[in-house]
Amino acid sequence: MRDTVQAEVTMTFLVSQDLSFRIPVELSYDSSDPYAVEITFHLPGDAPVSWAFARELLLDGLSKPSGEGDVRIAPASPEGLSDVFIRLQVGAERALFRAGAAPLVAFLDRTDRVVPFGQEQSACDPVGDLDAELDRILAEDRFAG
């Protein structure tokens, strides 16, 4: 069975030291891809932009600098749970966002109820899904005939 979790949050897009603006952002999680989360940014005047990355990266980035390469997440302050910075990069192009930690924690908590952290492998076990589907088909066949 496929479960999804979605949330809408507002993040601050930090264009430069002097320019920033708040934008709506959608967070989504699908149990059919239990290792990943997707963030869709709705930038004014542009088509929505989506990024998918490891759910664990988002979790780790709440408490310590995490990630390498295109996606990096780090707490804005070393003291306690506060805001986080999300930096996305494609080539030389970079975008920096600031988000409150509380809505991210709430989103991750909801994903953990769908697929607990550390149990992603069992959630995407195609053999188990196939066995369950075959059992269902055989049971229907027995009742039909």
Short mmCIF file of C-alpha atoms in Angstrom, two decimals:
data_model
loop_
_atom_site.label_atom_id
_atom_site.label_comp_id
_atom_site.label_asym_id
_atom_site.label_seq_id
_atom_site.Cartn_x
_atom_site.Cartn_y
_atom_site.Cartn_z
CA MET A 1 0.00 0.00 0.00
CA ARG A 2 1.28 3.43 -0.93
CA ASP A 3 1.03 6.27 1.60
CA THR A 4 1.98 9.89 1.11
CA VAL A 5 2.67 12.79 3.44
CA GLN A 6 2.47 16.40 2.31
CA ALA A 7 2.98 19.71 4.06
CA GLU A 8 3.08 23.34 3.05
CA VAL A 9 5.57 25.63 4.74
CA THR A 10 6.89 29.11 4.13
CA MET A 11 10.61 29.55 3.65
CA THR A 12 12.74 32.61 3.14
CA PHE A 13 14.62 32.72 -0.16
CA LEU A 14 17.89 34.53 0.57
CA VAL A 15 18.78 36.09 -2.77
CA SER A 16 21.59 38.23 -1.36
CA GLN A 17 22.62 39.77 1.94
CA ASP A 18 20.23 42.65 1.25
CA LEU A 19 17.39 40.87 -0.56
CA SER A 20 15.17 38.06 0.64
CA PHE A 21 11.54 37.12 0.33
CA ARG A 22 9.18 34.50 1.68
CA ILE A 23 7.92 31.80 -0.64
CA PRO A 24 5.49 28.89 -0.31
CA VAL A 25 7.13 25.48 -0.35
CA GLU A 26 5.58 22.02 -0.56
CA LEU A 27 7.17 19.08 1.21
CA SER A 28 6.17 15.62 0.08
CA TYR A 29 7.01 12.04 0.96
CA ASP A 30 5.84 8.88 -0.77
CA SER A 31 6.24 5.48 0.85
CA SER A 32 6.95 3.96 -2.58
CA ASP A 33 10.30 5.84 -2.42
CA PRO A 34 10.90 5.62 1.34
CA TYR A 35 14.41 7.06 1.35
CA ALA A 36 13.52 10.37 -0.32
CA VAL A 37 11.67 13.59 0.34
CA GLU A 38 10.76 16.15 -2.27
CA ILE A 39 10.67 19.91 -1.84
CA THR A 40 8.87 22.04 -4.41
CA PHE A 41 9.63 25.76 -4.39
CA HIS A 42 7.08 28.19 -5.80
CA LEU A 43 9.20 31.13 -6.87
CA PRO A 44 7.35 34.25 -8.06
CA GLY A 45 7.22 34.49 -11.82
CA ASP A 46 8.76 31.07 -12.39
CA ALA A 47 7.51 27.52 -12.78
CA PRO A 48 7.71 25.45 -9.58
CA VAL A 49 11.11 23.86 -8.99
CA SER A 50 11.35 20.47 -7.27
CA TRP A 51 14.30 18.83 -5.56
CA ALA A 52 14.41 15.30 -4.21
CA PHE A 53 16.99 14.19 -1.69
CA ALA A 54 17.48 11.79 1.22
CA ARG A 55 14.97 12.03 4.04
CA GLU A 56 17.82 11.28 6.44
CA LEU A 57 19.73 14.31 5.13
CA LEU A 58 16.83 16.55 6.15
CA LEU A 59 16.74 14.92 9.58
CA ASP A 60 20.50 15.20 10.11
CA GLY A 61 20.57 18.81 8.88
CA LEU A 62 18.29 19.88 11.71
CA SER A 63 21.05 19.30 14.26
CA LYS A 64 24.36 19.48 12.37
CA PRO A 65 25.74 20.56 8.98
CA SER A 66 24.90 17.74 6.57
CA GLY A 67 25.19 16.89 2.93
CA GLU A 68 27.77 17.28 0.25
CA GLY A 69 27.40 18.25 -3.35
CA ASP A 70 24.13 19.71 -4.58
CA VAL A 71 22.15 19.72 -1.31
CA ARG A 72 23.44 20.93 2.05
CA ILE A 73 21.39 21.51 5.17
CA ALA A 74 22.63 23.07 8.40
CA PRO A 75 21.18 24.59 11.54
CA ALA A 76 21.18 28.40 11.56
CA SER A 77 22.31 28.37 15.19
CA PRO A 78 24.38 25.86 17.14
CA GLU A 79 22.08 26.25 20.16
CA GLY A 80 18.99 24.09 20.20
CA LEU A 81 16.47 23.54 17.47
CA SER A 82 15.98 26.77 15.52
CA ASP A 83 15.95 27.64 11.85
CA VAL A 84 17.86 25.69 9.22
CA PHE A 85 19.58 26.73 6.03
CA ILE A 86 18.97 24.68 2.90
CA ARG A 87 21.49 25.31 0.14
CA LEU A 88 20.89 23.93 -3.33
CA GLN A 89 23.47 24.07 -6.09
CA VAL A 90 23.58 23.24 -9.78
CA GLY A 91 26.97 23.96 -11.27
CA ALA A 92 27.89 27.52 -10.30
CA GLU A 93 24.25 28.45 -9.55
CA ARG A 94 23.26 28.43 -5.89
CA ALA A 95 20.08 29.09 -3.96
CA LEU A 96 19.87 29.53 -0.21
CA PHE A 97 16.68 29.12 1.83
CA ARG A 98 15.96 29.56 5.52
CA ALA A 99 13.22 27.50 7.12
CA GLY A 100 11.85 27.11 10.61
CA ALA A 101 12.85 23.79 12.13
CA ALA A 102 9.45 23.15 13.77
CA PRO A 103 7.46 22.54 10.55
CA LEU A 104 10.28 20.35 9.20
CA VAL A 105 10.30 18.28 12.39
CA ALA A 106 6.50 17.92 12.21
CA PHE A 107 6.76 16.78 8.57
CA LEU A 108 9.52 14.27 9.38
CA ASP A 109 7.50 12.97 12.32
CA ARG A 110 4.57 12.29 9.99
CA THR A 111 6.85 10.47 7.52
CA ASP A 112 8.24 8.40 10.39
CA ARG A 113 4.71 7.21 11.17
CA VAL A 114 4.32 6.02 7.56
CA VAL A 115 7.78 4.41 7.28
CA PRO A 116 9.87 4.49 10.47
CA PHE A 117 13.45 5.68 10.08
CA GLY A 118 15.70 2.65 9.63
CA GLN A 119 12.93 0.50 8.16
CA GLU A 120 12.99 1.92 4.64
CA GLN A 121 14.36 -1.30 3.14
CA SER A 122 11.38 -3.35 4.31
CA ALA A 123 9.01 -0.67 2.97
CA CYS A 124 10.37 -1.03 -0.55
CA ASP A 125 10.60 -4.82 -0.60
CA PRO A 126 9.16 -5.76 -4.01
CA VAL A 127 9.21 -9.48 -3.19
CA GLY A 128 7.06 -8.94 -0.11
CA ASP A 129 4.63 -6.84 -2.15
CA LEU A 130 4.54 -9.51 -4.85
CA ASP A 131 3.88 -12.26 -2.30
CA ALA A 132 1.03 -10.28 -0.76
CA GLU A 133 -0.48 -9.58 -4.18
CA LEU A 134 -0.26 -13.25 -5.21
CA ASP A 135 -1.91 -14.30 -1.94
CA ARG A 136 -4.72 -11.82 -2.61
CA ILE A 137 -5.24 -13.10 -6.18
CA LEU A 138 -5.23 -16.75 -5.06
CA ALA A 139 -7.70 -15.99 -2.28
CA GLU A 140 -10.05 -14.27 -4.76
CA ASP A 141 -9.71 -17.23 -7.14
CA ARG A 142 -10.64 -19.71 -4.39
CA PHE A 143 -13.76 -17.73 -3.46
CA ALA A 144 -14.78 -17.26 -7.10
CA GLY A 145 -14.65 -20.92 -8.03
#
